[in-house]
């Protein structure tokens, strides 16, 4: 069989995985670096395509941006452009995060609409209305977003939905605005708190991240910083699910267990044993697990949409029926049809998935269509009887650094080709 990841299922995963910095923390921090007219050093950053693309965008804005192993060094003293390169920013969705910091730095900005996405409509209306509330003068035309020169001013902003990206973008613009901004119904994800800590370490004045009200008092200057982003809670959760699916015994290390509490609570419900330490979680699974009955994705601290696909794969082999409700994104069940090819029993009705566990999945040739859905197919392959080829490794590699190496170290029979 030809595939990008080829997995021979049936091996019990065992051992320890050290988790690196979170992609979803590193990307906004890289964008926020632009606010410091100085050098920023970020430690423990994964080598992923989106991170490298963000570095390229920063370079095209005139910054020095390089990697030394897992450390990123950003020198923004030489930044001289407020225009985002069209092709790169069209490619990665997180380029939209740069709008706030570019505005904060230059008072004006030009960017293309951010890259398309595989998991449904991903509008940016909340980003733009928040920035407009800060007095940004935004014109949308011919696929471009132009922010004409303006002096940003603090405001009281109420988000219709606690969007992670919009919360981050507004925070990054407001730190340099004149006066105070209060952001109501803000997202509460750990990555928001990390961004607050990073901004404050650079001299900003931000409070309340982690709650639904964030208060930002504008400052005139921000300085460089040496910072270590939070660990990737989704990568950690993915390894825990992989261990659960293979009857394994795996410890995820260097993480904050509180950040994955929604995931560990669900894994406990399936009958796994979990042992939590200050900076690690160990999971032990034995035999066939119980179905979850109900799983709803929600903004943090609810169950993360970025773990839905992996839990979906697990539900395909648990005893009983699980009903999943995907409330955050539309079109986030593209892994379902592929899991059915492997023998899963699944019915999809709009945002609901009804999964009745089967005794085992069978190795097949399947296609990854997005990052987390692709990871879920690899997990299914680890647990399946026979060989699974997962095409489209490029999707998976957007969020997992050398996934095959980490899984091999845990005893999996997996190669990438
Ligand atoms: C971030 C994460 C992504 C995760 C998501 C939800 C990064 C780089 N990505 O994405 O991995 O899946 O949070 O936890 O951090 N929405 C609007 N208008 C907007 C913005 C969002 O309607 O202007 C809607 C979206 O369509 C979606 C929902 O809000 O239905 C959640 O999106 P959001 O929280 O903004 O996700 P991202 O920041 O894009």
PDB file of N, CA and C in Angstrom, residues 312-398:
ATOM      1  N   UNK A 312     -13.417  10.883  18.575  1.00  0.00           N
ATOM      2  CA  UNK A 312     -14.307  10.218  17.618  1.00  0.00           C
ATOM      3  C   UNK A 312     -13.697   8.855  17.262  1.00  0.00           C
ATOM      4  N   UNK A 313     -12.394   8.852  16.953  1.00  0.00           N
ATOM      5  CA  UNK A 313     -11.718   7.599  16.584  1.00  0.00           C
ATOM      6  C   UNK A 313     -11.797   6.597  17.739  1.00  0.00           C
ATOM      7  N   UNK A 314     -11.572   7.110  18.961  1.00  0.00           N
ATOM      8  CA  UNK A 314     -11.651   6.231  20.138  1.00  0.00           C
ATOM      9  C   UNK A 314     -13.065   5.640  20.275  1.00  0.00           C
ATOM     10  N   UNK A 315     -14.072   6.490  20.050  1.00  0.00           N
ATOM     11  CA  UNK A 315     -15.465   6.044  20.206  1.00  0.00           C
ATOM     12  C   UNK A 315     -15.835   4.948  19.214  1.00  0.00           C
ATOM     13  N   UNK A 316     -15.081   4.870  18.111  1.00  0.00           N
ATOM     14  CA  UNK A 316     -15.370   3.824  17.111  1.00  0.00           C
ATOM     15  C   UNK A 316     -15.126   2.429  17.674  1.00  0.00           C
ATOM     16  N   UNK A 317     -14.313   2.310  18.747  1.00  0.00           N
ATOM     17  CA  UNK A 317     -13.993   0.965  19.261  1.00  0.00           C
ATOM     18  C   UNK A 317     -14.368   0.774  20.735  1.00  0.00           C
ATOM     19  N   UNK A 318     -15.130   1.740  21.294  1.00  0.00           N
ATOM     20  CA  UNK A 318     -15.541   1.535  22.693  1.00  0.00           C
ATOM     21  C   UNK A 318     -16.839   0.728  22.724  1.00  0.00           C
ATOM     22  N   UNK A 319     -17.172   0.216  23.896  1.00  0.00           N
ATOM     23  CA  UNK A 319     -18.377  -0.620  24.054  1.00  0.00           C
ATOM     24  C   UNK A 319     -19.581   0.296  24.274  1.00  0.00           C
ATOM     25  N   UNK A 320     -20.509   0.332  23.293  1.00  0.00           N
ATOM     26  CA  UNK A 320     -21.707   1.164  23.442  1.00  0.00           C
ATOM     27  C   UNK A 320     -21.742   2.288  22.412  1.00  0.00           C
ATOM     28  N   UNK A 321     -22.681   3.209  22.628  1.00  0.00           N
ATOM     29  CA  UNK A 321     -22.902   4.281  21.637  1.00  0.00           C
ATOM     30  C   UNK A 321     -22.515   5.647  22.206  1.00  0.00           C
ATOM     31  N   UNK A 322     -21.818   6.425  21.381  1.00  0.00           N
ATOM     32  CA  UNK A 322     -21.415   7.776  21.758  1.00  0.00           C
ATOM     33  C   UNK A 322     -22.102   8.768  20.822  1.00  0.00           C
ATOM     34  N   UNK A 323     -22.633   9.854  21.394  1.00  0.00           N
ATOM     35  CA  UNK A 323     -23.179  10.923  20.550  1.00  0.00           C
ATOM     36  C   UNK A 323     -22.277  12.136  20.709  1.00  0.00           C
ATOM     37  N   UNK A 324     -21.718  12.581  19.578  1.00  0.00           N
ATOM     38  CA  UNK A 324     -20.841  13.755  19.608  1.00  0.00           C
ATOM     39  C   UNK A 324     -21.588  14.932  19.000  1.00  0.00           C
ATOM     40  N   UNK A 325     -21.424  16.088  19.641  1.00  0.00           N
ATOM     41  CA  UNK A 325     -22.024  17.296  19.099  1.00  0.00           C
ATOM     42  C   UNK A 325     -20.901  18.308  18.873  1.00  0.00           C
ATOM     43  N   UNK A 326     -20.658  18.637  17.603  1.00  0.00           N
ATOM     44  CA  UNK A 326     -19.589  19.591  17.272  1.00  0.00           C
ATOM     45  C   UNK A 326     -20.220  20.975  17.191  1.00  0.00           C
ATOM     46  N   UNK A 327     -19.963  21.792  18.206  1.00  0.00           N
ATOM     47  CA  UNK A 327     -20.638  23.083  18.300  1.00  0.00           C
ATOM     48  C   UNK A 327     -19.778  24.261  17.864  1.00  0.00           C
ATOM     49  N   UNK A 328     -18.488  24.030  17.633  1.00  0.00           N
ATOM     50  CA  UNK A 328     -17.603  25.164  17.344  1.00  0.00           C
ATOM     51  C   UNK A 328     -17.445  25.402  15.845  1.00  0.00           C
ATOM     52  N   UNK A 329     -17.140  24.356  15.096  1.00  0.00           N
ATOM     53  CA  UNK A 329     -16.965  24.503  13.645  1.00  0.00           C
ATOM     54  C   UNK A 329     -17.940  23.624  12.891  1.00  0.00           C
ATOM     55  N   UNK A 330     -18.327  24.084  11.687  1.00  0.00           N
ATOM     56  CA  UNK A 330     -19.116  23.225  10.802  1.00  0.00           C
ATOM     57  C   UNK A 330     -18.117  22.345  10.051  1.00  0.00           C
ATOM     58  N   UNK A 331     -18.606  21.373   9.333  1.00  0.00           N
ATOM     59  CA  UNK A 331     -17.759  20.527   8.472  1.00  0.00           C
ATOM     60  C   UNK A 331     -16.538  19.990   9.194  1.00  0.00           C
ATOM     61  N   UNK A 332     -16.718  19.560  10.442  1.00  0.00           N
ATOM     62  CA  UNK A 332     -15.535  19.028  11.102  1.00  0.00           C
ATOM     63  C   UNK A 332     -15.639  17.521  11.320  1.00  0.00           C
ATOM     64  N   UNK A 333     -16.321  16.855  10.375  1.00  0.00           N
ATOM     65  CA  UNK A 333     -16.453  15.392  10.482  1.00  0.00           C
ATOM     66  C   UNK A 333     -15.894  14.712   9.242  1.00  0.00           C
ATOM     67  N   UNK A 334     -14.874  15.302   8.628  1.00  0.00           N
ATOM     68  CA  UNK A 334     -14.410  14.695   7.374  1.00  0.00           C
ATOM     69  C   UNK A 334     -13.657  13.395   7.609  1.00  0.00           C
ATOM     70  N   UNK A 335     -13.296  13.138   8.877  1.00  0.00           N
ATOM     71  CA  UNK A 335     -12.653  11.855   9.219  1.00  0.00           C
ATOM     72  C   UNK A 335     -13.682  10.726   9.279  1.00  0.00           C
ATOM     73  N   UNK A 336     -14.980  11.086   9.392  1.00  0.00           N
ATOM     74  CA  UNK A 336     -16.008  10.055   9.630  1.00  0.00           C
ATOM     75  C   UNK A 336     -16.048   9.031   8.495  1.00  0.00           C
ATOM     76  N   UNK A 337     -16.109   9.508   7.251  1.00  0.00           N
ATOM     77  CA  UNK A 337     -16.237   8.583   6.113  1.00  0.00           C
ATOM     78  C   UNK A 337     -15.020   7.662   6.038  1.00  0.00           C
ATOM     79  N   UNK A 338     -13.850   8.191   6.404  1.00  0.00           N
ATOM     80  CA  UNK A 338     -12.627   7.370   6.341  1.00  0.00           C
ATOM     81  C   UNK A 338     -12.647   6.299   7.433  1.00  0.00           C
ATOM     82  N   UNK A 339     -13.164   6.673   8.611  1.00  0.00           N
ATOM     83  CA  UNK A 339     -13.245   5.690   9.698  1.00  0.00           C
ATOM     84  C   UNK A 339     -14.259   4.601   9.342  1.00  0.00           C
ATOM     85  N   UNK A 340     -15.305   4.982   8.603  1.00  0.00           N
ATOM     86  CA  UNK A 340     -16.291   3.986   8.159  1.00  0.00           C
ATOM     87  C   UNK A 340     -15.599   2.970   7.235  1.00  0.00           C
ATOM     88  N   UNK A 341     -14.690   3.455   6.366  1.00  0.00           N
ATOM     89  CA  UNK A 341     -13.914   2.529   5.510  1.00  0.00           C
ATOM     90  C   UNK A 341     -13.166   1.499   6.341  1.00  0.00           C
ATOM     91  N   UNK A 342     -12.797   1.902   7.565  1.00  0.00           N
ATOM     92  CA  UNK A 342     -12.044   0.994   8.435  1.00  0.00           C
ATOM     93  C   UNK A 342     -12.986   0.107   9.259  1.00  0.00           C
ATOM     94  N   UNK A 343     -14.275   0.271   9.029  1.00  0.00           N
ATOM     95  CA  UNK A 343     -15.233  -0.616   9.700  1.00  0.00           C
ATOM     96  C   UNK A 343     -16.047   0.045  10.792  1.00  0.00           C
ATOM     97  N   UNK A 344     -15.896   1.367  10.964  1.00  0.00           N
ATOM     98  CA  UNK A 344     -16.644   2.041  12.040  1.00  0.00           C
ATOM     99  C   UNK A 344     -18.127   2.127  11.695  1.00  0.00           C
ATOM    100  N   UNK A 345     -18.938   2.220  12.750  1.00  0.00           N
ATOM    101  CA  UNK A 345     -20.388   2.315  12.592  1.00  0.00           C
ATOM    102  C   UNK A 345     -20.803   3.735  13.005  1.00  0.00           C
ATOM    103  N   UNK A 346     -21.021   4.587  11.995  1.00  0.00           N
ATOM    104  CA  UNK A 346     -21.201   6.016  12.271  1.00  0.00           C
ATOM    105  C   UNK A 346     -22.380   6.575  11.489  1.00  0.00           C
ATOM    106  N   UNK A 347     -23.180   7.412  12.137  1.00  0.00           N
ATOM    107  CA  UNK A 347     -24.215   8.180  11.426  1.00  0.00           C
ATOM    108  C   UNK A 347     -23.965   9.656  11.726  1.00  0.00           C
ATOM    109  N   UNK A 348     -23.990  10.474  10.661  1.00  0.00           N
ATOM    110  CA  UNK A 348     -23.803  11.914  10.872  1.00  0.00           C
ATOM    111  C   UNK A 348     -25.113  12.624  10.543  1.00  0.00           C
ATOM    112  N   UNK A 349     -25.564  13.484  11.445  1.00  0.00           N
ATOM    113  CA  UNK A 349     -26.738  14.341  11.175  1.00  0.00           C
ATOM    114  C   UNK A 349     -26.358  15.759  11.543  1.00  0.00           C
ATOM    115  N   UNK A 350     -26.071  16.575  10.520  1.00  0.00           N
ATOM    116  CA  UNK A 350     -25.611  17.955  10.720  1.00  0.00           C
ATOM    117  C   UNK A 350     -24.410  17.971  11.667  1.00  0.00           C
ATOM    118  N   UNK A 351     -24.615  18.596  12.843  1.00  0.00           N
ATOM    119  CA  UNK A 351     -23.485  18.724  13.763  1.00  0.00           C
ATOM    120  C   UNK A 351     -23.372  17.564  14.745  1.00  0.00           C
ATOM    121  N   UNK A 352     -24.278  16.555  14.596  1.00  0.00           N
ATOM    122  CA  UNK A 352     -24.242  15.398  15.497  1.00  0.00           C
ATOM    123  C   UNK A 352     -23.599  14.195  14.820  1.00  0.00           C
ATOM    124  N   UNK A 353     -22.829  13.441  15.579  1.00  0.00           N
ATOM    125  CA  UNK A 353     -22.301  12.166  15.084  1.00  0.00           C
ATOM    126  C   UNK A 353     -22.726  11.096  16.080  1.00  0.00           C
ATOM    127  N   UNK A 354     -23.293  10.024  15.570  1.00  0.00           N
ATOM    128  CA  UNK A 354     -23.711   8.918  16.437  1.00  0.00           C
ATOM    129  C   UNK A 354     -22.826   7.732  16.087  1.00  0.00           C
ATOM    130  N   UNK A 355     -22.075   7.284  17.068  1.00  0.00           N
ATOM    131  CA  UNK A 355     -21.054   6.261  16.810  1.00  0.00           C
ATOM    132  C   UNK A 355     -21.319   5.058  17.704  1.00  0.00           C
ATOM    133  N   UNK A 356     -21.517   3.910  17.100  1.00  0.00           N
ATOM    134  CA  UNK A 356     -21.661   2.688  17.892  1.00  0.00           C
ATOM    135  C   UNK A 356     -20.366   1.900  17.757  1.00  0.00           C
ATOM    136  N   UNK A 357     -19.733   1.661  18.884  1.00  0.00           N
ATOM    137  CA  UNK A 357     -18.419   1.014  18.863  1.00  0.00           C
ATOM    138  C   UNK A 357     -18.452  -0.385  18.263  1.00  0.00           C
ATOM    139  N   UNK A 358     -17.425  -0.704  17.485  1.00  0.00           N
ATOM    140  CA  UNK A 358     -17.274  -2.069  16.969  1.00  0.00           C
ATOM    141  C   UNK A 358     -16.100  -2.711  17.717  1.00  0.00           C
ATOM    142  N   UNK A 359     -15.992  -4.028  17.596  1.00  0.00           N
ATOM    143  CA  UNK A 359     -14.945  -4.705  18.367  1.00  0.00           C
ATOM    144  C   UNK A 359     -13.544  -4.309  17.892  1.00  0.00           C
ATOM    145  N   UNK A 360     -13.412  -4.169  16.586  1.00  0.00           N
ATOM    146  CA  UNK A 360     -12.104  -3.727  16.074  1.00  0.00           C
ATOM    147  C   UNK A 360     -12.272  -3.029  14.724  1.00  0.00           C
ATOM    148  N   UNK A 361     -11.316  -2.166  14.413  1.00  0.00           N
ATOM    149  CA  UNK A 361     -11.257  -1.532  13.090  1.00  0.00           C
ATOM    150  C   UNK A 361     -10.306  -2.352  12.222  1.00  0.00           C
ATOM    151  N   UNK A 362     -10.444  -2.210  10.919  1.00  0.00           N
ATOM    152  CA  UNK A 362      -9.601  -2.973  10.003  1.00  0.00           C
ATOM    153  C   UNK A 362      -8.747  -2.017   9.193  1.00  0.00           C
ATOM    154  N   UNK A 363      -7.474  -2.318   9.071  1.00  0.00           N
ATOM    155  CA  UNK A 363      -6.543  -1.463   8.319  1.00  0.00           C
ATOM    156  C   UNK A 363      -7.036  -1.215   6.897  1.00  0.00           C
ATOM    157  N   UNK A 364      -6.926   0.041   6.442  1.00  0.00           N
ATOM    158  CA  UNK A 364      -7.409   0.413   5.102  1.00  0.00           C
ATOM    159  C   UNK A 364      -6.554   1.548   4.573  1.00  0.00           C
ATOM    160  N   UNK A 365      -6.882   1.959   3.343  1.00  0.00           N
ATOM    161  CA  UNK A 365      -6.227   3.132   2.779  1.00  0.00           C
ATOM    162  C   UNK A 365      -7.172   4.312   2.997  1.00  0.00           C
ATOM    163  N   UNK A 366      -6.728   5.333   3.695  1.00  0.00           N
ATOM    164  CA  UNK A 366      -7.619   6.453   4.030  1.00  0.00           C
ATOM    165  C   UNK A 366      -6.930   7.779   3.726  1.00  0.00           C
ATOM    166  N   UNK A 367      -7.750   8.819   3.673  1.00  0.00           N
ATOM    167  CA  UNK A 367      -7.255  10.134   3.268  1.00  0.00           C
ATOM    168  C   UNK A 367      -7.484  11.155   4.382  1.00  0.00           C
ATOM    169  N   UNK A 368      -6.413  11.790   4.834  1.00  0.00           N
ATOM    170  CA  UNK A 368      -6.566  12.887   5.800  1.00  0.00           C
ATOM    171  C   UNK A 368      -7.066  14.107   5.049  1.00  0.00           C
ATOM    172  N   UNK A 369      -8.031  14.825   5.641  1.00  0.00           N
ATOM    173  CA  UNK A 369      -8.554  16.019   4.984  1.00  0.00           C
ATOM    174  C   UNK A 369      -8.280  17.280   5.802  1.00  0.00           C
ATOM    175  N   UNK A 370      -7.891  17.112   7.040  1.00  0.00           N
ATOM    176  CA  UNK A 370      -7.511  18.252   7.881  1.00  0.00           C
ATOM    177  C   UNK A 370      -6.593  17.745   8.994  1.00  0.00           C
ATOM    178  N   UNK A 371      -6.031  18.707   9.742  1.00  0.00           N
ATOM    179  CA  UNK A 371      -5.001  18.383  10.737  1.00  0.00           C
ATOM    180  C   UNK A 371      -5.464  17.371  11.794  1.00  0.00           C
ATOM    181  N   UNK A 372      -6.489  17.722  12.568  1.00  0.00           N
ATOM    182  CA  UNK A 372      -6.857  16.831  13.683  1.00  0.00           C
ATOM    183  C   UNK A 372      -7.552  15.575  13.171  1.00  0.00           C
ATOM    184  N   UNK A 373      -8.339  15.707  12.110  1.00  0.00           N
ATOM    185  CA  UNK A 373      -8.978  14.530  11.520  1.00  0.00           C
ATOM    186  C   UNK A 373      -7.923  13.550  11.028  1.00  0.00           C
ATOM    187  N   UNK A 374      -6.843  14.086  10.459  1.00  0.00           N
ATOM    188  CA  UNK A 374      -5.750  13.235   9.982  1.00  0.00           C
ATOM    189  C   UNK A 374      -5.088  12.500  11.140  1.00  0.00           C
ATOM    190  N   UNK A 375      -4.860  13.217  12.235  1.00  0.00           N
ATOM    191  CA  UNK A 375      -4.251  12.587  13.418  1.00  0.00           C
ATOM    192  C   UNK A 375      -5.158  11.462  13.924  1.00  0.00           C
ATOM    193  N   UNK A 376      -6.467  11.698  13.864  1.00  0.00           N
ATOM    194  CA  UNK A 376      -7.418  10.684  14.328  1.00  0.00           C
ATOM    195  C   UNK A 376      -7.301   9.414  13.487  1.00  0.00           C
ATOM    196  N   UNK A 377      -7.040   9.575  12.189  1.00  0.00           N
ATOM    197  CA  UNK A 377      -6.904   8.394  11.327  1.00  0.00           C
ATOM    198  C   UNK A 377      -5.642   7.607  11.683  1.00  0.00           C
ATOM    199  N   UNK A 378      -4.577   8.317  12.031  1.00  0.00           N
ATOM    200  CA  UNK A 378      -3.354   7.620  12.467  1.00  0.00           C
ATOM    201  C   UNK A 378      -3.645   6.848  13.758  1.00  0.00           C
ATOM    202  N   UNK A 379      -4.379   7.489  14.677  1.00  0.00           N
ATOM    203  CA  UNK A 379      -4.729   6.815  15.943  1.00  0.00           C
ATOM    204  C   UNK A 379      -5.524   5.541  15.649  1.00  0.00           C
ATOM    205  N   UNK A 380      -6.496   5.671  14.717  1.00  0.00           N
ATOM    206  CA  UNK A 380      -7.318   4.516  14.361  1.00  0.00           C
ATOM    207  C   UNK A 380      -6.435   3.409  13.789  1.00  0.00           C
ATOM    208  N   UNK A 381      -5.461   3.806  12.978  1.00  0.00           N
ATOM    209  CA  UNK A 381      -4.542   2.827  12.391  1.00  0.00           C
ATOM    210  C   UNK A 381      -3.731   2.093  13.454  1.00  0.00           C
ATOM    211  N   UNK A 382      -3.356   2.817  14.512  1.00  0.00           N
ATOM    212  CA  UNK A 382      -2.564   2.203  15.599  1.00  0.00           C
ATOM    213  C   UNK A 382      -3.355   1.100  16.292  1.00  0.00           C
ATOM    214  N   UNK A 383      -4.682   1.301  16.346  1.00  0.00           N
ATOM    215  CA  UNK A 383      -5.517   0.347  17.071  1.00  0.00           C
ATOM    216  C   UNK A 383      -6.084  -0.736  16.154  1.00  0.00           C
ATOM    217  N   UNK A 384      -6.031  -0.501  14.837  1.00  0.00           N
ATOM    218  CA  UNK A 384      -6.719  -1.410  13.899  1.00  0.00           C
ATOM    219  C   UNK A 384      -5.964  -2.718  13.711  1.00  0.00           C
ATOM    220  N   UNK A 385      -6.692  -3.723  13.196  1.00  0.00           N
ATOM    221  CA  UNK A 385      -6.042  -4.968  12.782  1.00  0.00           C
ATOM    222  C   UNK A 385      -5.542  -4.764  11.358  1.00  0.00           C
ATOM    223  N   UNK A 386      -4.278  -5.049  11.106  1.00  0.00           N
ATOM    224  CA  UNK A 386      -3.749  -4.922   9.748  1.00  0.00           C
ATOM    225  C   UNK A 386      -3.076  -3.574   9.523  1.00  0.00           C
ATOM    226  N   UNK A 387      -2.874  -3.248   8.247  1.00  0.00           N
ATOM    227  CA  UNK A 387      -2.083  -2.068   7.886  1.00  0.00           C
ATOM    228  C   UNK A 387      -2.985  -0.942   7.375  1.00  0.00           C
ATOM    229  N   UNK A 388      -2.712   0.237   7.871  1.00  0.00           N
ATOM    230  CA  UNK A 388      -3.462   1.426   7.432  1.00  0.00           C
ATOM    231  C   UNK A 388      -2.491   2.394   6.779  1.00  0.00           C
ATOM    232  N   UNK A 389      -2.869   2.910   5.608  1.00  0.00           N
ATOM    233  CA  UNK A 389      -2.078   3.962   4.979  1.00  0.00           C
ATOM    234  C   UNK A 389      -2.891   5.242   5.045  1.00  0.00           C
ATOM    235  N   UNK A 390      -2.326   6.241   5.698  1.00  0.00           N
ATOM    236  CA  UNK A 390      -3.020   7.527   5.806  1.00  0.00           C
ATOM    237  C   UNK A 390      -2.370   8.495   4.830  1.00  0.00           C
ATOM    238  N   UNK A 391      -3.084   8.840   3.773  1.00  0.00           N
ATOM    239  CA  UNK A 391      -2.574   9.819   2.815  1.00  0.00           C
ATOM    240  C   UNK A 391      -2.783  11.226   3.351  1.00  0.00           C
ATOM    241  N   UNK A 392      -1.981  12.148   2.857  1.00  0.00           N
ATOM    242  CA  UNK A 392      -2.170  13.554   3.248  1.00  0.00           C
ATOM    243  C   UNK A 392      -1.459  13.870   4.550  1.00  0.00           C
ATOM    244  N   UNK A 393      -0.249  13.292   4.720  1.00  0.00           N
ATOM    245  CA  UNK A 393       0.528  13.577   5.946  1.00  0.00           C
ATOM    246  C   UNK A 393       0.777  15.068   6.112  1.00  0.00           C
ATOM    247  N   UNK A 394       0.769  15.803   5.001  1.00  0.00           N
ATOM    248  CA  UNK A 394       1.067  17.246   5.114  1.00  0.00           C
ATOM    249  C   UNK A 394       0.064  17.957   6.016  1.00  0.00           C
ATOM    250  N   UNK A 395      -1.174  17.467   6.051  1.00  0.00           N
ATOM    251  CA  UNK A 395      -2.150  18.086   6.947  1.00  0.00           C
ATOM    252  C   UNK A 395      -1.761  17.823   8.401  1.00  0.00           C
ATOM    253  N   UNK A 396      -1.387  16.567   8.655  1.00  0.00           N
ATOM    254  CA  UNK A 396      -1.077  16.155  10.022  1.00  0.00           C
ATOM    255  C   UNK A 396       0.177  16.874  10.514  1.00  0.00           C
ATOM    256  N   UNK A 397       1.139  17.023   9.607  1.00  0.00           N
ATOM    257  CA  UNK A 397       2.415  17.627   9.985  1.00  0.00           C
ATOM    258  C   UNK A 397       2.285  19.117  10.304  1.00  0.00           C
ATOM    259  N   UNK A 398       1.116  19.698  10.014  1.00  0.00           N
ATOM    260  CA  UNK A 398       0.917  21.111  10.385  1.00  0.00           C
ATOM    261  C   UNK A 398       0.835  21.279  11.891  1.00  0.00           C
TER     262      UNK A 398
END
